[in-house]
XYZ file of C-alpha atoms in Angstrom:
655
model
C 15.368 5.482 -40.782
C 14.305 2.039 -42.913
C 11.918 -0.143 -42.645
C 14.325 -2.934 -41.147
C 14.938 -0.734 -38.535
C 11.997 0.199 -37.234
C 11.661 -3.230 -37.681
C 13.725 -4.029 -35.290
C 13.066 -1.142 -33.069
C 9.269 -2.664 -32.534
C 10.588 -5.941 -32.096
C 13.548 -4.207 -28.749
C 9.853 -2.175 -27.750
C 7.946 -4.934 -27.394
C 10.653 -7.032 -25.320
C 10.722 -3.851 -23.188
C 7.385 -3.471 -22.350
C 6.858 -7.121 -21.975
C 9.237 -7.743 -19.469
C 8.307 -4.276 -17.354
C 4.023 -5.730 -17.744
C 5.736 -8.771 -15.923
C 7.642 -7.354 -13.225
C 4.661 -5.174 -12.486
C 2.505 -7.615 -12.296
C 4.052 -10.927 -11.830
C 6.748 -10.525 -9.440
C 5.393 -6.879 -7.630
C 8.621 -4.810 -9.084
C 9.256 -2.331 -11.288
C 11.838 -1.745 -13.348
C 10.765 1.459 -15.785
C 8.395 3.964 -13.848
C 4.980 4.564 -16.243
C 5.741 7.487 -17.811
C 8.468 5.104 -19.390
C 6.375 2.416 -20.143
C 2.963 5.387 -21.340
C 5.574 6.790 -23.688
C 7.357 3.291 -25.453
C 3.642 1.386 -25.056
C 2.433 4.836 -27.935
C 6.100 4.828 -29.935
C 4.755 0.880 -30.497
C 1.263 1.529 -31.738
C 2.139 4.786 -33.554
C 5.495 1.815 -35.111
C 2.615 -0.545 -36.138
C 0.050 2.084 -37.696
C 2.987 3.057 -39.602
C 4.091 -0.014 -40.999
C 0.887 -2.158 -40.059
C 2.986 -4.363 -38.834
C 1.777 -6.246 -35.227
C 3.621 -8.480 -33.402
C 2.503 -11.772 -31.991
C 3.835 -10.965 -28.630
C 3.241 -7.130 -28.785
C 1.137 -5.757 -25.497
C -1.139 -3.587 -28.132
C -2.962 -6.680 -29.057
C -2.604 -8.959 -25.805
C -4.208 -8.283 -22.495
C -2.424 -9.315 -19.169
C -0.414 -12.280 -18.661
C -1.276 -15.660 -18.490
C -1.656 -16.380 -14.261
C 0.734 -18.506 -12.498
C -0.683 -19.463 -8.836
C -2.387 -22.541 -7.818
C -5.757 -21.183 -7.210
C -8.197 -22.836 -9.900
C -8.503 -20.830 -13.327
C -11.864 -20.238 -15.051
C -12.023 -18.847 -18.428
C -14.499 -16.133 -19.178
C -17.606 -16.171 -20.806
C -16.570 -12.995 -22.616
C -13.199 -11.755 -23.378
C -12.280 -9.033 -20.557
C -10.807 -6.175 -23.020
C -8.853 -3.035 -21.791
C -9.972 0.394 -22.280
C -8.130 2.541 -25.456
C -6.997 6.108 -23.418
C -5.968 9.255 -24.184
C -4.077 12.019 -21.814
C -5.961 15.309 -24.274
C -9.799 16.135 -23.259
C -10.358 17.080 -27.082
C -9.981 13.106 -27.176
C -12.904 12.982 -24.755
C -15.065 15.185 -26.732
C -14.801 13.584 -30.216
C -15.010 10.048 -27.705
C -18.409 11.751 -26.694
C -19.810 13.424 -29.670
C -24.145 14.038 -29.427
C -24.095 11.352 -26.412
C -24.192 11.706 -22.544
C -21.570 9.669 -20.569
C -20.616 8.327 -17.324
C -17.932 9.679 -16.160
C -15.990 7.834 -12.773
C -12.576 7.627 -11.519
C -10.174 4.534 -13.635
C -9.316 2.629 -9.934
C -6.222 1.541 -9.855
C -6.481 -2.884 -8.052
C -7.499 -5.542 -9.029
C -10.114 -6.536 -11.611
C -13.382 -8.828 -10.129
C -16.144 -10.362 -11.684
C -18.634 -11.249 -9.661
C -21.572 -14.006 -10.350
C -24.646 -13.842 -7.526
C -27.787 -16.505 -7.312
C -30.450 -16.486 -5.504
C -29.581 -13.955 -4.028
C -26.351 -15.500 -2.547
C -22.552 -14.485 -3.615
C -21.464 -17.814 -6.626
C -18.833 -16.920 -7.537
C -15.758 -14.280 -7.740
C -12.887 -13.776 -10.484
C -9.958 -12.191 -11.267
C -9.514 -11.183 -14.867
C -6.255 -12.532 -15.398
C -5.140 -12.748 -18.862
C -8.453 -10.807 -19.985
C -9.640 -14.916 -21.524
C -8.755 -16.519 -17.994
C -8.905 -15.683 -14.219
C -8.248 -17.102 -11.330
C -11.357 -17.921 -8.762
C -11.135 -16.070 -5.640
C -14.280 -16.607 -4.300
C -13.421 -17.643 -1.128
C -11.376 -14.425 -0.632
C -13.905 -11.926 -1.959
C -16.311 -13.400 1.143
C -14.177 -11.373 3.093
C -14.207 -8.439 1.346
C -14.198 -5.228 3.356
C -17.570 -4.067 1.769
C -19.255 -7.215 -0.394
C -22.551 -7.832 0.152
C -22.271 -11.285 1.307
C -26.506 -12.020 0.221
C -28.822 -9.431 -2.394
C -32.534 -8.670 -2.486
C -32.241 -9.814 -5.839
C -32.583 -13.427 -6.558
C -31.425 -14.209 -10.856
C -28.251 -13.961 -11.729
C -26.439 -11.050 -12.041
C -22.929 -10.771 -13.168
C -21.129 -7.057 -12.389
C -17.401 -6.105 -12.640
C -15.660 -3.980 -10.299
C -12.218 -3.405 -8.998
C -10.840 -4.271 -5.666
C -8.381 -2.202 -4.261
C -6.794 -1.553 -1.022
C -6.054 2.259 0.402
C -3.699 4.415 0.827
C -4.129 4.721 4.242
C -5.006 1.065 4.708
C -1.883 0.264 2.890
C 0.315 2.727 4.588
C 0.130 0.966 8.097
C -0.067 -2.512 6.830
C 3.765 -1.889 5.255
C 4.385 0.065 8.950
C 4.186 -3.128 10.416
C 6.411 -4.308 7.623
C 10.708 -3.842 9.005
C 12.041 -5.105 6.031
C 12.614 -2.675 3.918
C 13.098 -5.011 0.979
C 9.907 -6.212 1.685
C 8.007 -3.182 1.681
C 5.250 -3.535 -1.071
C 6.007 -0.380 -3.148
C 2.192 0.758 -3.934
C -1.187 0.106 -3.011
C -2.589 -2.136 -6.431
C 0.897 -4.671 -5.754
C -0.922 -4.985 -1.957
C -3.864 -5.504 -3.740
C -2.744 -7.786 -6.429
C -1.257 -10.414 -3.602
C -4.032 -9.604 -0.739
C -6.730 -10.836 -3.563
C -5.184 -13.749 -4.821
C -4.338 -15.664 -1.927
C -4.629 -19.228 -0.641
C -5.790 -18.954 2.859
C -8.309 -15.643 3.058
C -7.308 -14.737 6.720
C -4.818 -13.196 5.200
C -7.174 -11.627 2.638
C -9.205 -10.489 5.651
C -6.561 -8.496 7.245
C -5.624 -6.578 4.391
C -8.659 -4.143 4.514
C -9.712 -5.471 0.319
C -12.431 -3.270 -0.685
C -14.901 -3.671 -3.828
C -16.365 -1.352 -6.020
C -18.461 -1.455 -9.048
C -18.162 -0.120 -12.017
C -19.811 -2.364 -14.755
C -23.177 -4.443 -14.890
C -22.701 -7.505 -17.013
C -25.484 -9.309 -16.625
C -29.368 -8.994 -14.796
C -32.096 -10.736 -15.803
C -35.576 -9.643 -15.896
C -34.794 -6.302 -14.473
C -35.693 -2.716 -16.875
C -32.492 -0.156 -16.867
C -34.527 1.889 -19.502
C -31.236 1.464 -21.110
C -29.289 3.773 -19.335
C -26.226 2.613 -17.759
C -27.041 5.392 -15.142
C -29.734 3.263 -14.202
C -27.752 0.131 -14.268
C -25.406 2.433 -11.566
C -28.683 3.224 -9.381
C -29.742 -0.316 -8.971
C -26.331 -1.380 -7.612
C -26.181 0.850 -5.233
C -29.144 -0.067 -3.964
C -28.175 -3.796 -3.845
C -26.196 -2.807 -1.213
C -22.693 -2.188 -3.731
C -20.304 0.465 -3.287
C -20.264 2.086 -6.518
C -17.460 4.051 -8.065
C -18.282 7.591 -7.910
C -19.101 8.950 -11.147
C -21.507 11.889 -13.067
C -23.502 12.361 -16.275
C -21.259 14.223 -18.272
C -21.442 15.576 -22.194
C -19.521 17.732 -24.186
C -20.693 20.567 -22.521
C -19.459 19.853 -19.373
C -16.620 17.504 -19.776
C -13.851 19.798 -19.219
C -15.261 21.100 -15.637
C -15.989 17.040 -14.847
C -12.740 16.712 -15.700
C -11.583 19.682 -12.979
C -14.059 18.169 -10.281
C -12.104 14.991 -10.569
C -8.395 16.250 -10.700
C -9.165 18.086 -7.811
C -9.591 15.348 -5.848
C -7.208 13.177 -6.711
C -4.761 14.470 -3.864
C -7.251 14.264 -0.701
C -8.718 10.592 -2.282
C -7.494 7.875 -0.399
C -8.073 4.886 -2.923
C -5.988 4.615 -6.097
C -6.601 5.678 -9.050
C -4.189 6.303 -12.030
C -6.976 8.070 -14.704
C -10.667 8.462 -15.771
C -13.451 5.693 -17.563
C -15.695 7.481 -20.158
C -18.588 5.134 -20.905
C -22.034 5.982 -23.169
C -25.115 6.091 -20.859
C -27.111 4.445 -23.658
C -26.996 0.739 -23.564
C -27.957 -0.378 -26.458
C -26.130 2.729 -28.535
C -22.999 1.789 -27.103
C -23.578 -2.007 -27.805
C -23.886 -1.269 -31.344
C -20.111 -0.252 -31.637
C -19.300 -3.639 -31.067
C -15.225 -3.862 -30.247
C -12.241 -4.180 -32.280
C -9.380 -7.262 -31.232
C -8.757 -5.304 -28.618
C -11.382 -2.759 -27.052
C -14.968 -1.960 -26.646
C -15.537 1.264 -28.558
C -18.412 2.260 -26.024
C -16.094 3.182 -23.483
C -13.173 4.966 -23.632
C -9.595 5.547 -20.317
C -8.915 9.099 -19.476
C -4.958 9.253 -18.080
C -4.084 12.328 -16.147
C -1.332 14.298 -17.915
C 1.415 14.343 -15.794
C 2.573 17.920 -14.845
C 6.244 17.657 -16.075
C 8.945 20.031 -14.933
C 12.865 20.066 -15.826
C 15.852 20.467 -13.069
C 18.891 19.618 -12.406
C 20.166 16.334 -10.829
C 22.605 17.720 -8.154
C 23.273 14.113 -6.007
C 21.882 10.832 -5.826
C 21.470 9.513 -2.096
C 22.318 5.761 -1.213
C 20.321 5.800 1.536
C 20.860 1.865 3.207
C 18.628 -0.112 5.212
C 18.731 -2.651 7.645
C 18.179 -5.031 5.674
C 21.213 -3.948 3.620
C 19.267 -3.093 1.004
C 21.182 0.812 -0.450
C 17.772 2.409 -2.175
C 19.166 5.241 -5.095
C 17.760 7.993 -4.226
C 17.528 11.230 -7.324
C 18.312 14.359 -5.392
C 17.562 17.675 -7.908
C 17.308 21.193 -7.580
C 13.529 22.313 -5.789
C 10.594 22.317 -9.196
C 7.035 23.035 -8.272
C 5.080 20.230 -8.541
C 1.121 19.783 -8.264
C 1.430 22.603 -5.967
C 4.130 21.308 -3.735
C 7.717 21.858 -3.641
C 9.987 18.838 -4.436
C 13.404 18.246 -4.579
C 13.658 14.365 -4.466
C 12.657 11.057 -6.078
C 13.195 7.174 -5.304
C 14.588 6.167 -8.755
C 13.963 2.217 -6.461
C 17.190 0.140 -8.280
C 19.532 -0.113 -10.300
C 17.671 -1.154 -13.215
C 15.167 2.269 -13.494
C 19.047 4.477 -12.965
C 21.191 2.235 -16.011
C 17.753 2.504 -18.230
C 17.482 5.856 -17.313
C 21.562 6.668 -17.244
C 21.534 9.139 -14.781
C 24.484 11.048 -14.300
C 25.207 14.029 -12.177
C 24.363 17.493 -13.688
C 22.379 15.834 -16.254
C 18.956 17.987 -16.881
C 16.058 15.497 -16.126
C 12.232 15.741 -16.369
C 10.140 14.995 -13.243
C 6.741 14.606 -12.639
C 4.180 12.675 -9.674
C 2.888 9.280 -10.745
C -0.922 9.880 -10.102
C -0.275 12.828 -9.041
C 1.051 12.245 -5.869
C 4.515 10.283 -5.933
C 7.071 12.048 -7.377
C 9.227 10.079 -10.148
C 11.839 10.616 -13.370
C 10.220 10.955 -16.419
C 13.344 10.813 -18.358
C 15.997 12.274 -18.413
C 17.312 15.058 -21.321
C 21.044 14.469 -21.281
C 22.194 10.971 -21.057
C 25.456 11.328 -19.858
C 25.796 8.286 -18.396
C 25.400 5.919 -15.876
C 26.510 7.178 -11.967
C 29.109 4.776 -10.283
C 27.561 2.280 -8.188
C 29.447 2.750 -4.976
C 31.553 -0.242 -4.327
C 31.611 0.669 -0.467
C 28.950 1.043 1.776
C 28.072 4.430 3.073
C 28.497 3.569 6.544
C 30.069 1.119 7.113
C 32.396 1.255 4.212
C 32.132 -2.407 3.567
C 31.792 -4.196 0.384
C 28.618 -3.704 -1.731
C 27.007 -6.055 -4.439
C 25.045 -5.736 -7.356
C 21.793 -8.614 -6.858
C 19.189 -9.724 -9.217
C 15.818 -9.587 -6.813
C 13.337 -10.728 -9.157
C 13.401 -8.773 -12.546
C 15.600 -6.241 -11.028
C 19.164 -5.817 -9.783
C 19.640 -4.035 -6.710
C 22.793 -2.936 -4.246
C 22.869 -4.427 -1.487
C 26.182 -4.486 1.589
C 27.108 -7.804 2.402
C 28.831 -6.709 6.028
C 27.466 -8.496 8.272
C 28.919 -5.794 10.635
C 27.080 -3.280 9.246
C 26.455 -0.430 11.439
C 23.733 1.171 9.164
C 21.876 -2.956 9.952
C 22.004 -2.351 13.395
C 21.189 1.359 13.451
C 17.724 0.652 11.861
C 16.937 -1.901 13.945
C 17.896 0.239 16.721
C 15.539 3.188 15.359
C 12.810 0.484 15.806
C 12.722 0.236 19.298
C 13.288 3.243 20.215
C 9.856 4.225 18.620
C 7.222 5.551 20.189
C 4.921 1.899 19.341
C 7.576 0.091 20.695
C 9.772 1.579 23.459
C 9.378 5.109 23.391
C 12.975 6.575 24.357
C 12.813 10.091 23.829
C 16.406 11.627 22.218
C 17.545 8.761 20.467
C 17.346 9.981 16.691
C 19.117 7.776 14.006
C 21.719 10.283 13.997
C 22.272 9.805 17.702
C 21.969 5.656 17.605
C 24.821 5.741 14.901
C 27.150 7.850 16.956
C 26.303 5.747 20.273
C 27.336 2.706 17.695
C 29.988 3.817 16.510
C 31.544 4.674 18.982
C 31.093 0.606 20.560
C 28.576 2.418 23.362
C 25.817 -0.020 21.958
C 26.460 -3.289 21.007
C 22.500 -4.863 21.544
C 20.030 -4.152 23.348
C 20.170 -4.019 26.829
C 23.057 -2.105 26.323
C 20.897 1.302 25.515
C 20.135 0.699 29.583
C 23.789 1.089 30.732
C 24.561 4.471 28.921
C 25.131 5.793 32.099
C 28.283 3.802 31.827
C 30.010 6.673 29.405
C 28.181 10.130 31.000
C 31.718 11.881 30.882
C 31.925 11.219 26.557
C 27.716 11.658 25.933
C 27.888 14.942 27.424
C 31.187 16.262 25.626
C 29.820 14.963 21.888
C 28.456 17.496 20.236
C 24.701 18.233 20.256
C 24.728 16.668 23.939
C 25.425 18.609 26.874
C 23.704 18.158 30.887
C 20.373 18.125 30.266
C 19.427 16.425 26.702
C 21.474 14.113 29.250
C 19.694 13.996 31.608
C 16.506 14.114 29.965
C 17.404 11.325 28.147
C 18.064 8.991 31.198
C 14.710 10.256 32.385
C 13.143 8.957 29.219
C 15.253 5.515 29.254
C 14.385 5.177 33.148
C 10.350 5.862 32.158
C 10.532 3.008 29.251
C 11.247 0.438 31.261
C 7.750 -0.066 32.472
C 6.965 -1.334 29.370
C 4.325 -4.825 27.793
C 5.323 -7.975 26.362
C 4.226 -6.754 23.225
C 5.518 -3.506 22.443
C 9.048 -5.200 23.316
C 8.319 -7.994 21.368
C 7.330 -5.366 18.777
C 10.596 -4.028 19.154
C 12.941 -6.760 18.571
C 12.278 -5.785 15.059
C 11.170 -9.269 14.303
C 10.490 -9.590 9.841
C 7.008 -9.190 9.775
C 6.114 -8.975 13.634
C 4.001 -5.450 13.867
C 2.673 -4.124 17.131
C -0.602 -5.488 15.848
C 1.127 -8.990 15.450
C 2.704 -9.516 18.603
C -0.162 -8.693 20.920
C -2.440 -11.123 19.206
C 0.508 -13.501 20.135
C 1.372 -12.406 23.095
C -2.276 -13.234 23.974
C -3.132 -16.601 22.558
C -0.019 -17.548 24.187
C -0.655 -16.554 28.210
C 2.318 -14.111 28.104
C 4.244 -17.207 28.890
C 7.471 -15.817 27.913
C 9.475 -19.451 28.128
C 6.818 -20.658 26.242
C 6.848 -17.958 23.755
C 10.967 -18.886 23.076
C 10.273 -22.088 22.093
C 6.750 -22.328 20.649
C 6.554 -24.349 17.317
C 5.398 -22.627 13.436
C 2.077 -24.899 13.917
C 0.633 -23.558 17.520
C 1.152 -20.319 15.977
C -0.682 -21.146 12.489
C -3.213 -21.890 14.941
C -3.923 -18.593 16.106
C -6.587 -16.487 14.138
C -5.011 -13.837 11.276
C -1.145 -15.817 12.001
C -0.160 -17.223 8.796
C 2.661 -19.213 7.985
C 4.942 -16.401 6.741
C 4.709 -14.526 10.341
C 5.003 -17.842 12.711
C 8.277 -18.313 10.056
C 9.691 -15.274 10.387
C 9.006 -15.239 14.588
C 10.270 -18.746 15.061
C 13.155 -18.080 12.953
C 14.080 -15.620 15.074
C 14.082 -17.278 18.519
C 15.765 -20.323 17.349
C 19.174 -18.279 16.460
C 20.984 -18.856 20.128
C 22.246 -15.042 19.851
C 19.194 -13.873 19.497
C 17.903 -15.571 23.148
C 20.648 -14.684 24.969
C 20.509 -11.160 24.228
C 16.693 -11.393 24.620
C 17.350 -12.873 28.085
C 19.557 -9.682 28.761
C 16.848 -7.345 27.748
C 14.695 -8.679 30.541
C 16.568 -8.023 33.372
C 16.364 -4.667 32.332
C 12.523 -3.987 31.573
C 9.583 -4.311 34.401
C 6.876 -6.371 32.188
C 3.202 -5.715 34.490
C 1.191 -8.371 35.889
C -1.705 -9.544 33.205
C -4.950 -10.218 34.576
C -7.547 -12.080 32.682
C -10.105 -8.531 31.882
C -13.644 -9.084 32.772
C -14.307 -6.871 30.819
C -12.312 -7.905 27.624
C -14.302 -8.182 24.348
C -17.242 -5.932 25.854
C -15.943 -3.705 22.461
C -15.733 -6.732 20.585
C -16.352 -6.130 16.110
C -16.853 -1.808 17.111
C -15.236 0.095 14.875
C -14.161 3.541 16.721
C -12.813 6.920 15.125
C -10.294 8.925 17.666
C -10.223 12.934 17.052
C -8.594 15.756 19.184
C -6.654 16.038 21.941
C -7.810 13.645 24.521
C -7.221 14.037 28.879
C -7.966 10.469 30.563
C -5.006 9.018 28.644
C -1.605 9.351 27.336
C -2.140 9.902 23.530
C -4.839 8.620 21.380
C -2.209 5.836 21.068
C -2.919 4.655 24.713
C -6.921 4.902 23.780
C -6.642 2.836 20.762
C -4.398 0.210 22.890
C -7.421 0.623 25.405
C -10.401 -0.275 22.369
C -8.301 -2.803 20.934
C -7.631 -4.999 24.148
C -11.365 -4.881 24.740
C -11.730 -6.650 21.238
C -12.634 -3.624 19.392
C -10.977 -1.721 16.582
C -10.475 1.808 15.559
C -9.864 3.609 12.070
C -9.105 6.796 10.326
C -12.026 7.733 9.051
C -16.157 8.191 9.474
C -17.611 5.535 7.308
C -21.199 4.553 8.193
C -19.925 1.078 9.760
C -18.212 3.261 13.040
C -19.921 2.642 16.033
C -18.671 5.803 18.315
C -16.940 8.729 17.117
C -14.561 8.925 20.018
C -13.709 13.359 20.523
C -13.720 15.824 23.931
C -15.604 18.766 22.008
C -18.680 16.577 21.220
C -20.067 20.142 19.616
C -17.031 20.691 17.489
C -18.668 21.590 14.168
C -14.371 19.388 13.173
C -15.273 17.100 9.832
C -14.930 13.737 11.461
C -18.047 15.156 13.582
C -19.647 16.657 11.278
C -19.787 13.570 9.019
C -20.720 11.316 11.939
C -24.107 13.690 12.195
C -24.648 13.098 8.762
C -25.001 9.199 9.442
C -26.272 9.463 12.569
C -23.636 7.789 14.725
C -23.034 8.933 19.095
C -20.262 11.423 19.819
C -18.934 10.587 22.581
C -16.574 12.081 24.780
C -13.878 10.197 27.376
C -16.031 10.266 30.120
C -18.885 9.273 27.938
C -17.084 6.300 26.282
C -15.782 5.156 30.074
C -18.401 5.528 31.728
C -20.244 2.922 28.668
C -17.321 0.647 28.925
C -17.795 0.240 33.148
C -21.390 -0.520 32.306
C -20.259 -3.179 29.597
């Protein structure tokens, strides 16, 4: 390859990498996999070394993009550099030499610089482009685990990562019914949450902060040790990233330990970080134009398997978005069998040049999410369907941010109805057993169901249903019993069941409570009135109001109200008796139908229910109070009371 050809290749690589970075960091979209990005980055870096040439816009010398938001901007006192990285343990050994270092998680969120003065949080600034960040002090004040006041009164500057745990990420995504609006990963959700103009939204997202570097603390002797700095920060009340001292003798064991934890680690991580424990030694090494020399990042060496692409499955959603899913011959990856991976969008399909029968390499991104690493055959782009696989209507490729996506443009597409009805009958909504997505699709195609109220009149088609494949006398009767039981519901569940964009069950409960369960008022409420409700922002208010502005929706809702029985809501004397108390529920329940019902009961009295026992948990509810389960053990370690249902109900009665 001639020098000129290599320069042209460099220009192409810079353009591709910058487009991918812009899509990922600014538009929360992905146009290539992490694996492909790393491979192209390494290729560019090697070409730069070979030619002694670095282009002005190369991602190897520029840290991030200029921030684009209405938040105030501020220049960092010193540039925040990214870390040099490797996937080889031998490189870590070379870095260590005869030094000791701290090894810790490399968290995948948003880097924040915090400043404390006189013992109080004074300022919080995002990393931004490494030189200029955004001031997000008000948002940092509502991070779930960040101390607002500390014992130390001097000026403290520290860095850390704002993250959203997988558990919270999944909960938030579950409440977003629009498939196209769901967040792709916790990092994108965290980035948007931290940079909100309204910190009420930030507060609802359960953002957490983990310290990973102390920049300045006047007149404190850390005995020239990073580990001592971490211990001191923990003593001030900060959650510090998990870390251990390591050297060349045990680095392999330490890396193996972290690798074994990643599958169960609830905080997003994309690798590990080494930093010399000897502060003076590390600082004496200085830095390059891009990297500090006292730190090194280790990215997981992906376990890659070769397999054959057998099919591209086109999966329609209720928004019309049709997602491509790669189906391939099953392979073992990171201890599990996988046979499918989301391709995300058409842009990635085009980049990979996917064709049926191609030999592909697959891996798990961050050892968790199946992805296609490379297409070894590249036989050519699969044909994009011109017709929706469900309704047969026309499809259209649309440009969404920086990526191309396929949509069904038929407004009457059954898939759009199927997804909506699937939500309607789901457990947290109307809870109707016997109406799977496949069954709903059959009923819709047959003309039995055109709107929600029709579900309560399926008895009109008794004979037709009984003769359908998979149905008979018994299954039909069971379905009718479930439908009849579903008539007894609550207004929040009914509102949630409508599938209004951005309205989850928790939001529906808040709206119903604040509007005093007044259905008429609910249908004609304004955006301004909804925005006055704590926890309800402009996006949610707009979605709710726009739904009921549609006269078709209003008429359908009124017909639906005729089919259900809603309880009279009385003012609960004990409402708020569990205010600000955090509960964890485990094991089977007896007094409530299920744990979801117990969760609703706690929330109705102002409490909240989380999935794991932490220092902030007030009570663990488990009928087997002497159980040796992990949650019971954790509660006992932290001194958290374990209550049976009887004990819990007695406690509530007394409040």
